[in-house]
Short mmCIF file of C-alpha atoms in Angstrom, two decimals:
data_model
loop_
_atom_site.label_atom_id
_atom_site.label_comp_id
_atom_site.label_asym_id
_atom_site.label_seq_id
_atom_site.Cartn_x
_atom_site.Cartn_y
_atom_site.Cartn_z
CA MET A 128 -8.87 -45.23 -10.15
CA PHE A 129 -8.79 -48.89 -9.19
CA LEU A 130 -10.87 -48.25 -6.07
CA THR A 131 -13.31 -46.20 -8.15
CA PHE A 132 -13.67 -49.06 -10.64
CA CYS A 133 -14.50 -51.44 -7.78
CA VAL A 134 -17.13 -48.97 -6.53
CA GLN A 135 -18.80 -47.76 -9.73
CA PHE A 136 -18.59 -50.72 -12.11
CA THR A 137 -19.60 -53.55 -9.85
CA ASP A 138 -21.83 -55.21 -12.45
CA VAL A 139 -19.18 -55.44 -15.19
CA LYS A 140 -18.78 -59.20 -15.62
CA ILE A 141 -17.17 -61.92 -17.65
CA GLY A 142 -20.00 -64.44 -17.64
CA LEU A 143 -21.07 -64.65 -13.99
CA ILE A 144 -17.71 -63.43 -12.62
CA LYS A 145 -17.31 -59.76 -11.71
CA VAL A 146 -14.19 -58.19 -13.21
CA SER A 147 -13.45 -56.22 -10.01
CA GLU A 148 -13.50 -59.42 -7.94
CA LEU A 149 -11.29 -61.20 -10.46
CA LEU A 150 -8.74 -58.37 -10.26
CA LEU A 151 -8.82 -58.48 -6.46
CA LEU A 152 -8.21 -62.22 -6.45
CA CYS A 153 -5.13 -61.63 -8.61
CA LEU A 154 -3.97 -59.00 -6.11
CA ALA A 155 -4.63 -61.20 -3.07
CA PRO A 156 -1.15 -62.84 -2.87
CA PHE A 157 0.55 -59.41 -3.02
CA VAL A 158 -1.86 -57.76 -0.56
CA PHE A 159 -1.72 -60.55 2.03
CA SER A 160 2.04 -61.01 1.66
CA LYS A 161 2.44 -57.55 3.18
CA LYS A 162 1.20 -56.60 6.63
CA THR A 163 -2.34 -57.94 7.16
CA HIS A 164 -4.37 -55.96 9.66
CA LYS A 165 -5.46 -58.03 12.64
CA TYR A 166 -9.16 -57.23 12.09
CA VAL A 167 -8.88 -58.45 8.51
CA ILE A 168 -7.46 -61.69 9.95
CA TYR A 169 -10.33 -61.89 12.46
CA LEU A 170 -12.90 -61.46 9.70
CA LEU A 171 -11.11 -63.90 7.40
CA ALA A 172 -11.18 -66.49 10.20
CA PHE A 173 -14.87 -65.72 10.81
CA PHE A 174 -15.86 -66.09 7.13
CA THR A 175 -13.75 -69.26 6.81
CA ALA A 176 -15.38 -70.85 9.86
CA THR A 177 -18.91 -69.94 8.74
CA THR A 178 -18.16 -71.34 5.27
CA LEU A 179 -17.01 -74.68 6.70
CA ILE A 180 -20.11 -74.84 8.90
CA SER A 181 -22.24 -73.91 5.87
CA LEU A 182 -20.85 -76.82 3.86
CA CYS A 183 -21.91 -79.15 6.67
CA VAL A 184 -25.36 -77.51 6.83
CA THR A 185 -25.72 -77.90 3.05
CA TYR A 186 -25.07 -81.64 3.35
CA PHE A 187 -28.23 -81.99 5.45
CA SER A 188 -30.36 -79.69 3.24
CA ASP A 189 -32.76 -80.62 0.44
CA PHE A 190 -33.08 -78.37 -2.61
CA GLU A 191 -36.29 -78.90 -4.57
CA TYR A 192 -35.63 -76.64 -7.57
CA LEU A 193 -32.22 -75.79 -8.99
CA GLY A 194 -31.21 -73.84 -12.07
CA LYS A 195 -28.88 -74.96 -14.85
CA SER A 196 -25.93 -72.76 -13.88
CA PHE A 197 -22.90 -74.82 -12.86
CA LEU A 198 -21.69 -72.22 -10.35
CA LYS A 199 -25.09 -71.80 -8.70
CA GLN A 200 -25.32 -75.31 -7.26
CA PRO A 201 -25.16 -76.50 -3.64
CA TYR A 202 -21.62 -76.36 -2.21
CA LEU A 203 -20.32 -74.41 -5.23
CA ILE A 204 -22.51 -71.40 -4.43
CA THR A 205 -21.18 -71.42 -0.85
CA ILE A 206 -17.56 -71.55 -2.03
CA GLY A 207 -18.30 -68.84 -4.59
CA ARG A 208 -19.77 -66.57 -1.92
CA TYR A 209 -16.74 -67.24 0.29
CA VAL A 210 -14.45 -66.15 -2.55
CA GLU A 211 -16.49 -62.94 -2.85
CA LEU A 212 -16.10 -62.28 0.87
CA VAL A 213 -12.34 -62.86 0.58
CA THR A 214 -12.16 -60.26 -2.22
CA CYS A 215 -13.91 -57.81 0.14
CA LEU A 216 -11.16 -58.39 2.71
CA VAL A 217 -8.47 -58.09 0.03
CA LEU A 218 -9.89 -54.68 -0.88
CA CYS A 219 -10.13 -53.72 2.80
CA ASN A 220 -6.48 -54.62 3.50
CA PHE A 221 -5.41 -52.98 0.22
CA VAL A 222 -6.95 -49.72 1.48
CA VAL A 223 -5.18 -50.07 4.85
CA LEU A 224 -1.78 -50.61 3.20
CA TYR A 225 -2.24 -47.93 0.57
CA PHE A 226 -3.50 -45.12 2.76
CA GLU A 227 -1.07 -45.80 5.60
CA VAL A 228 1.83 -45.33 3.16
CA LEU A 229 0.22 -42.16 1.84
CA LYS A 230 -0.28 -40.76 5.33
CA ARG A 231 3.44 -40.93 5.91
CA ARG A 232 3.80 -38.80 2.78
CA LYS A 233 1.05 -36.46 3.98
CA GLU A 234 -1.08 -37.28 0.93
CA PHE A 235 -4.02 -38.98 2.61
CA HIS A 236 -6.27 -35.93 2.53
CA ARG A 237 -5.51 -35.07 -1.09
CA LEU A 238 -5.97 -38.54 -2.55
CA LEU A 239 -9.09 -39.41 -0.56
CA LEU A 240 -10.58 -36.18 -1.91
CA LYS A 241 -9.57 -37.22 -5.43
CA PHE A 242 -11.26 -40.58 -4.92
CA ILE A 243 -14.50 -38.86 -3.87
CA ASP A 244 -14.31 -36.35 -6.72
CA LEU A 245 -13.67 -39.05 -9.32
CA ASN A 246 -16.78 -40.91 -8.18
CA ILE A 247 -18.81 -37.72 -8.31
CA ILE A 248 -17.55 -36.95 -11.85
CA ILE A 249 -18.57 -40.42 -13.06
CA THR A 250 -21.94 -40.02 -11.34
CA ALA A 251 -22.35 -36.62 -13.04
CA VAL A 252 -21.74 -38.24 -16.44
CA PHE A 253 -24.42 -40.83 -15.65
CA ALA A 254 -26.75 -38.01 -14.55
CA ILE A 255 -26.23 -36.17 -17.85
CA ILE A 256 -27.05 -39.35 -19.77
CA TYR A 257 -30.18 -39.72 -17.63
CA ILE A 258 -31.29 -36.18 -18.50
CA LEU A 259 -30.62 -36.80 -22.20
CA VAL A 260 -32.82 -39.89 -22.02
CA LEU A 261 -35.58 -37.85 -20.36
CA VAL A 262 -35.52 -35.25 -23.18
CA ASP A 263 -35.42 -38.00 -25.85
CA VAL A 264 -31.93 -37.21 -27.12
CA PHE A 265 -30.96 -40.80 -26.23
CA SER A 266 -33.27 -43.78 -26.12
CA ILE A 267 -33.12 -46.13 -23.15
CA GLU A 268 -31.95 -48.91 -25.46
CA ASP A 269 -28.85 -46.83 -26.33
CA THR A 270 -27.53 -46.70 -22.80
CA ARG A 271 -26.67 -49.19 -20.05
CA VAL A 272 -26.95 -46.77 -17.12
CA VAL A 273 -30.70 -46.05 -17.40
CA TYR A 274 -33.38 -48.72 -17.45
CA ASN A 275 -37.04 -48.74 -18.38
CA TYR A 276 -38.73 -48.93 -15.00
CA ASP A 277 -40.05 -45.43 -14.37
CA ILE A 278 -36.86 -44.37 -16.22
CA ARG A 279 -34.45 -44.86 -13.31
CA LEU A 280 -30.72 -44.24 -13.20
CA ARG A 281 -28.80 -47.35 -12.19
CA GLY A 282 -25.22 -46.81 -13.36
CA TYR A 283 -23.44 -50.15 -13.59
CA PHE A 284 -25.65 -51.73 -10.94
CA VAL A 285 -28.60 -54.08 -11.32
CA GLU A 286 -31.11 -51.32 -10.53
CA GLY A 287 -31.52 -47.88 -9.02
CA GLY A 288 -31.78 -49.00 -5.38
CA PRO A 289 -28.24 -50.45 -5.08
CA PHE A 290 -26.86 -47.52 -7.12
CA GLY A 291 -28.41 -45.07 -4.65
CA LEU A 292 -26.93 -46.96 -1.71
CA MET A 293 -23.49 -46.76 -3.31
CA LEU A 294 -23.93 -42.97 -3.59
CA SER A 295 -24.92 -42.84 0.10
CA PHE A 296 -21.54 -44.48 0.78
CA ILE A 297 -19.82 -41.63 -1.10
CA PHE A 298 -21.95 -39.22 0.95
CA ILE A 299 -20.66 -40.80 4.17
CA LEU A 300 -17.06 -40.48 2.93
CA THR A 301 -17.45 -36.70 2.61
CA SER A 302 -17.63 -36.69 6.43
CA PHE A 303 -13.83 -37.01 6.45
CA PHE A 304 -13.65 -33.35 5.45
CA LYS A 305 -14.55 -30.07 7.13
CA LYS A 306 -17.78 -28.31 6.29
CA SER A 307 -17.44 -26.05 3.26
CA LYS A 308 -19.48 -24.78 0.30
CA LYS A 309 -17.77 -27.32 -1.99
CA ARG A 310 -18.67 -30.18 0.32
CA ASP A 311 -22.26 -28.94 0.61
CA VAL A 312 -22.60 -28.75 -3.19
CA LYS A 313 -21.29 -32.31 -3.57
CA ARG A 314 -23.66 -33.58 -0.89
CA LEU A 315 -26.65 -31.80 -2.44
CA PHE A 316 -25.79 -33.25 -5.84
CA LEU A 317 -25.61 -36.77 -4.39
CA ILE A 318 -28.98 -36.38 -2.66
CA ILE A 319 -30.60 -35.15 -5.89
CA VAL A 320 -29.25 -38.14 -7.84
CA ILE A 321 -30.25 -40.62 -5.11
CA LEU A 322 -33.78 -39.27 -4.68
CA PHE A 323 -34.86 -38.06 -8.13
CA MET A 324 -32.74 -40.00 -10.63
CA ALA A 325 -31.94 -43.35 -9.02
CA GLN A 326 -35.21 -43.08 -7.06
CA SER A 327 -33.51 -45.14 -4.36
CA LYS A 328 -35.72 -45.24 -1.29
CA SER A 329 -33.18 -47.18 0.75
CA GLY A 330 -30.34 -44.90 -0.39
CA PHE A 331 -32.27 -41.78 0.59
CA LEU A 332 -33.25 -43.18 4.01
CA CYS A 333 -29.67 -44.25 4.66
CA THR A 334 -28.41 -40.75 3.79
CA ILE A 335 -30.99 -39.03 6.00
CA LEU A 336 -30.17 -41.33 8.91
CA TRP A 337 -26.45 -40.66 8.47
CA ILE A 338 -27.02 -36.88 8.55
CA GLY A 339 -28.79 -37.37 11.86
CA ILE A 340 -26.02 -39.60 13.26
CA GLU A 341 -23.14 -37.32 12.32
CA ASN A 342 -24.86 -34.18 13.65
CA TYR A 343 -26.07 -35.62 16.95
CA ASP A 344 -22.95 -34.66 18.90
CA PHE A 345 -22.99 -31.15 17.41
CA LEU A 346 -26.65 -30.66 18.41
CA ARG A 347 -25.96 -32.04 21.87
CA ARG A 348 -23.26 -29.40 22.43
CA LYS A 349 -25.11 -26.46 20.89
CA VAL A 350 -28.63 -27.00 22.20
CA LYS A 351 -28.10 -29.00 25.37
CA SER A 352 -31.53 -28.35 26.81
CA PHE A 353 -33.37 -29.23 23.61
CA VAL A 354 -31.28 -32.11 22.29
CA TYR A 355 -33.54 -34.89 23.52
CA PRO A 356 -36.79 -33.30 22.26
CA LEU A 357 -35.03 -32.69 18.92
CA VAL A 358 -33.84 -36.32 18.79
CA ILE A 359 -37.37 -37.54 19.56
CA LEU A 360 -38.78 -35.23 16.87
CA GLY A 361 -36.13 -36.47 14.42
CA VAL A 362 -36.94 -40.11 15.16
CA ILE A 363 -40.66 -39.44 14.67
CA CYS A 364 -40.02 -37.66 11.34
CA PHE A 365 -37.72 -40.46 10.18
CA TYR A 366 -40.34 -43.03 11.19
CA PHE A 367 -43.08 -41.36 9.17
CA LEU A 368 -40.70 -40.89 6.24
CA PHE A 369 -39.81 -44.58 6.46
CA ILE A 370 -43.48 -45.62 6.58
CA ASN A 371 -44.38 -43.29 3.71
CA ILE A 372 -41.55 -44.50 1.49
CA GLY A 373 -42.23 -48.11 2.44
CA GLY A 374 -45.94 -47.74 1.75
CA MET A 375 -45.69 -49.46 -1.62
CA TYR A 376 -44.30 -52.58 0.06
CA VAL A 377 -47.03 -52.49 2.72
CA ARG A 378 -49.75 -52.23 0.05
CA GLU A 379 -48.25 -55.14 -1.88
CA ILE A 380 -47.98 -57.28 1.25
CA ASN A 381 -51.57 -56.55 2.34
CA LYS A 382 -53.01 -57.83 -0.96
CA ILE A 383 -50.29 -60.37 -1.69
CA GLU A 384 -52.41 -63.46 -2.39
CA GLN A 385 -54.56 -61.66 -4.95
CA THR A 386 -51.56 -59.97 -6.55
CA VAL A 387 -49.58 -63.21 -6.89
CA LYS A 388 -52.39 -64.76 -8.95
CA ILE A 389 -52.30 -61.83 -11.37
CA ARG A 390 -48.51 -61.33 -11.51
CA SER A 391 -47.25 -64.88 -11.03
CA THR A 392 -44.31 -64.36 -13.43
CA ASP A 393 -43.33 -60.85 -12.29
CA PRO A 394 -39.85 -61.10 -10.70
CA ASN A 395 -40.36 -57.76 -8.91
CA LEU A 396 -43.15 -59.41 -6.91
CA ILE A 397 -42.21 -63.05 -6.48
CA MET A 398 -38.54 -62.32 -5.77
CA GLY A 399 -36.69 -59.79 -3.62
CA ARG A 400 -37.98 -57.89 -0.58
CA ILE A 401 -41.71 -58.55 -0.90
CA SER A 402 -41.40 -62.33 -1.00
CA GLY A 403 -38.50 -62.08 1.45
CA VAL A 404 -40.86 -60.70 4.11
CA PHE A 405 -42.56 -64.11 4.12
CA ILE A 406 -39.62 -66.38 3.30
CA THR A 407 -36.79 -65.00 5.46
CA PRO A 408 -38.49 -65.37 8.90
CA LYS A 409 -39.36 -69.01 8.12
CA MET A 410 -35.70 -69.72 7.37
CA VAL A 411 -34.53 -68.07 10.59
CA ILE A 412 -37.08 -70.01 12.64
CA ASP A 413 -36.11 -73.33 11.01
CA HIS A 414 -32.33 -72.71 11.26
CA PRO A 415 -31.82 -70.32 14.22
CA VAL A 416 -28.34 -71.38 15.35
CA PHE A 417 -26.19 -72.10 12.26
CA GLY A 418 -28.43 -70.67 9.52
CA ILE A 419 -29.22 -72.13 6.10
CA GLY A 420 -25.60 -71.96 4.87
CA THR A 421 -23.68 -69.15 3.19
CA GLY A 422 -25.11 -68.33 -0.23
CA ASN A 423 -27.94 -70.87 -0.09
CA TYR A 424 -30.84 -68.38 -0.02
CA PRO A 425 -31.53 -68.28 -3.81
CA LEU A 426 -31.52 -72.10 -3.88
CA LEU A 427 -33.40 -72.93 -0.70
CA ARG A 428 -36.05 -70.20 -1.02
CA ASN A 429 -37.60 -72.16 -3.90
CA ASN A 430 -38.65 -74.99 -1.59
CA LYS A 431 -42.41 -75.15 -1.03
CA GLU A 432 -41.99 -74.95 2.74
CA TYR A 433 -40.45 -71.46 2.40
CA ARG A 434 -42.00 -69.83 -0.68
CA GLY A 435 -45.56 -70.70 0.40
CA ILE A 436 -48.01 -68.87 -1.90
CA PHE A 437 -45.26 -67.70 -4.24
CA PRO A 438 -44.65 -69.68 -7.44
CA VAL A 439 -41.25 -71.07 -8.41
CA PRO A 440 -39.42 -68.25 -10.26
CA PRO A 441 -38.79 -68.72 -14.00
CA GLU A 442 -35.64 -70.78 -14.52
CA GLU A 443 -33.71 -68.02 -16.29
CA ILE A 444 -33.87 -65.76 -13.20
CA ARG A 445 -34.27 -68.32 -10.40
CA ILE A 446 -30.67 -68.16 -9.20
CA LYS A 447 -30.55 -64.33 -9.02
CA ASP A 448 -32.88 -63.94 -6.06
CA ALA A 449 -31.88 -62.24 -2.82
CA HIS A 450 -34.03 -61.14 0.10
CA GLY A 451 -32.73 -57.57 -0.21
CA PHE A 452 -32.62 -56.81 3.53
CA GLY A 453 -28.88 -56.16 3.75
CA GLY A 454 -25.69 -57.62 5.10
CA LEU A 455 -26.68 -58.10 8.74
CA ILE A 456 -29.73 -60.12 7.70
CA ASP A 457 -27.46 -61.99 5.25
CA ILE A 458 -25.38 -63.17 8.20
CA LEU A 459 -28.45 -63.98 10.31
CA VAL A 460 -30.11 -66.06 7.57
CA ASP A 461 -26.94 -67.70 6.23
CA ASN A 462 -25.05 -68.25 9.49
CA GLY A 463 -27.70 -68.02 12.17
CA LEU A 464 -27.68 -66.25 15.51
CA LEU A 465 -24.25 -67.69 16.25
CA GLY A 466 -22.77 -66.08 13.13
CA LEU A 467 -24.43 -62.73 13.82
CA LEU A 468 -23.21 -62.84 17.42
CA PHE A 469 -19.56 -63.38 16.42
CA PHE A 470 -19.69 -60.74 13.67
CA SER A 471 -21.23 -58.27 16.14
CA PHE A 472 -18.50 -59.09 18.66
CA ILE A 473 -15.75 -58.27 16.11
CA MET A 474 -17.44 -54.94 15.27
CA TRP A 475 -17.99 -54.12 18.95
CA HIS A 476 -14.36 -54.93 19.77
CA ARG A 477 -13.19 -52.55 17.04
CA TYR A 478 -15.58 -49.89 18.32
CA LYS A 479 -14.13 -50.17 21.83
CA THR A 480 -10.51 -49.98 20.59
CA LEU A 481 -11.26 -46.60 19.01
CA LYS A 482 -11.67 -45.27 22.57
CA HIS A 483 -12.14 -41.48 22.38
CA ARG A 484 -11.94 -41.18 18.59
CA LYS A 485 -15.59 -40.19 18.15
CA HIS A 486 -15.35 -39.47 14.44
CA LEU A 487 -14.08 -42.94 13.61
CA LYS A 488 -16.70 -44.49 15.89
CA LEU A 489 -19.35 -42.67 13.87
CA LEU A 490 -17.84 -43.93 10.62
CA LEU A 491 -17.95 -47.49 11.95
CA ILE A 492 -21.64 -46.94 12.69
CA GLY A 493 -21.97 -45.65 9.11
CA PHE A 494 -20.33 -48.84 7.82
CA LEU A 495 -22.91 -50.95 9.66
CA THR A 496 -25.74 -48.60 8.70
CA LEU A 497 -25.14 -49.39 5.01
CA PHE A 498 -25.81 -53.07 5.77
CA CYS A 499 -29.11 -52.15 7.44
CA PHE A 500 -30.55 -50.62 4.26
CA GLY A 501 -30.04 -53.39 1.73
CA VAL A 502 -26.28 -53.47 1.02
CA GLN A 503 -25.28 -57.13 0.87
CA ILE A 504 -22.36 -58.26 3.02
CA TYR A 505 -20.38 -59.28 -0.09
CA PHE A 506 -20.66 -55.86 -1.82
CA LEU A 507 -17.21 -54.36 -2.21
CA TYR A 508 -17.59 -50.66 -1.53
CA PRO A 509 -18.50 -50.73 2.21
CA TRP A 510 -15.21 -52.49 2.86
CA ILE A 511 -13.34 -49.46 1.55
CA LEU A 512 -14.87 -47.49 4.42
CA PHE A 513 -13.94 -50.23 6.90
CA GLY A 514 -10.37 -50.18 5.54
CA LEU A 515 -10.19 -46.43 6.22
CA ILE A 516 -11.45 -47.05 9.76
CA LEU A 517 -8.66 -49.62 10.26
CA THR A 518 -5.82 -47.30 9.23
CA LYS A 519 -3.73 -45.72 11.97
CA GLU A 520 -6.14 -43.27 13.49
CA ASP A 521 -3.91 -40.34 14.45
CA ARG A 522 -3.75 -38.86 10.97
CA LEU A 523 -7.47 -39.45 10.36
CA ASP A 524 -8.39 -37.63 13.56
CA GLU A 525 -6.19 -34.72 12.54
CA ILE A 526 -7.98 -34.56 9.18
CA SER A 527 -11.51 -34.91 10.49
CA SER A 528 -11.31 -32.82 13.65
#
């Protein structure tokens, strides 16, 4: 239930502080006083080092426009982001400790299934509310989980896109279990919610890509002669699906100067992915080695040299901006090529230690895939998957074989 709360109710806050992160900080002394997995230590050292470098980078940076929030100021925003990353590692190590104990009691399979089912039940409740809004039983103003932008389901997330990505994470978790009618029904339900209710383009693409990744080895064994043509066909289909779904962004980018004049106060245009297409590359070019500093994007992107044709966002939403390109780009922008190189090395080292455990290697790819489709590096739920990958593998292989 605690893990489910961290997954489903990420946007429940006290002021600017997420309740799930506050709870994890309280748990930190107990979690780290037990056995701390070596990869959690590696990542903690990595995030600590990049934070210290970021504080130095911030010292040499100029910020033209800042909001009024005390916590969203230079230095403080970097420390705040570091705390969020620490809570991710607390959750990751918590999962390692918890499920390793359960494996000794032969309860891993049962309780992981309960975790998945509990998330699906909560999602089903949200889906029912969504349907009731569609048929005018509820108004949008009566519910938190649906918002008035093409009537999209968002759960306790900011919008439908991140909610859909969270559901794609649940979809990936179902790969721990053998194929069955129950599993197929759950997967179909998740796809329906992602595509038609949350209308999450990134969540749908992530799910489709994962289906291709997890079935590649099966196809290679069953249709040896045709596997490469099928892979090529699959890549072509995914490419056209990606282009078709991303068409709205392409259209916006092609007429951006004209659109900005008309919608100069629209946060959906002047913030997020569309403006990030122009702003993010400039930041990487200006700070290729050490990056702009952890957490500094919503502050530094307001500088004229980066925002270019985009106006300064309204003050009430200025500090909420993110480029929306996911965790790997987070590391590249915030910590530069050096940071991305070290993070990639840690992931590659873990991949190599899995040796012949193909299923866990695939799940590690799934963990990184989430960060390629918009999941920020400081989101909690991907680190549950990484924690499962870090548990002693023998029992997991027995379950997933």
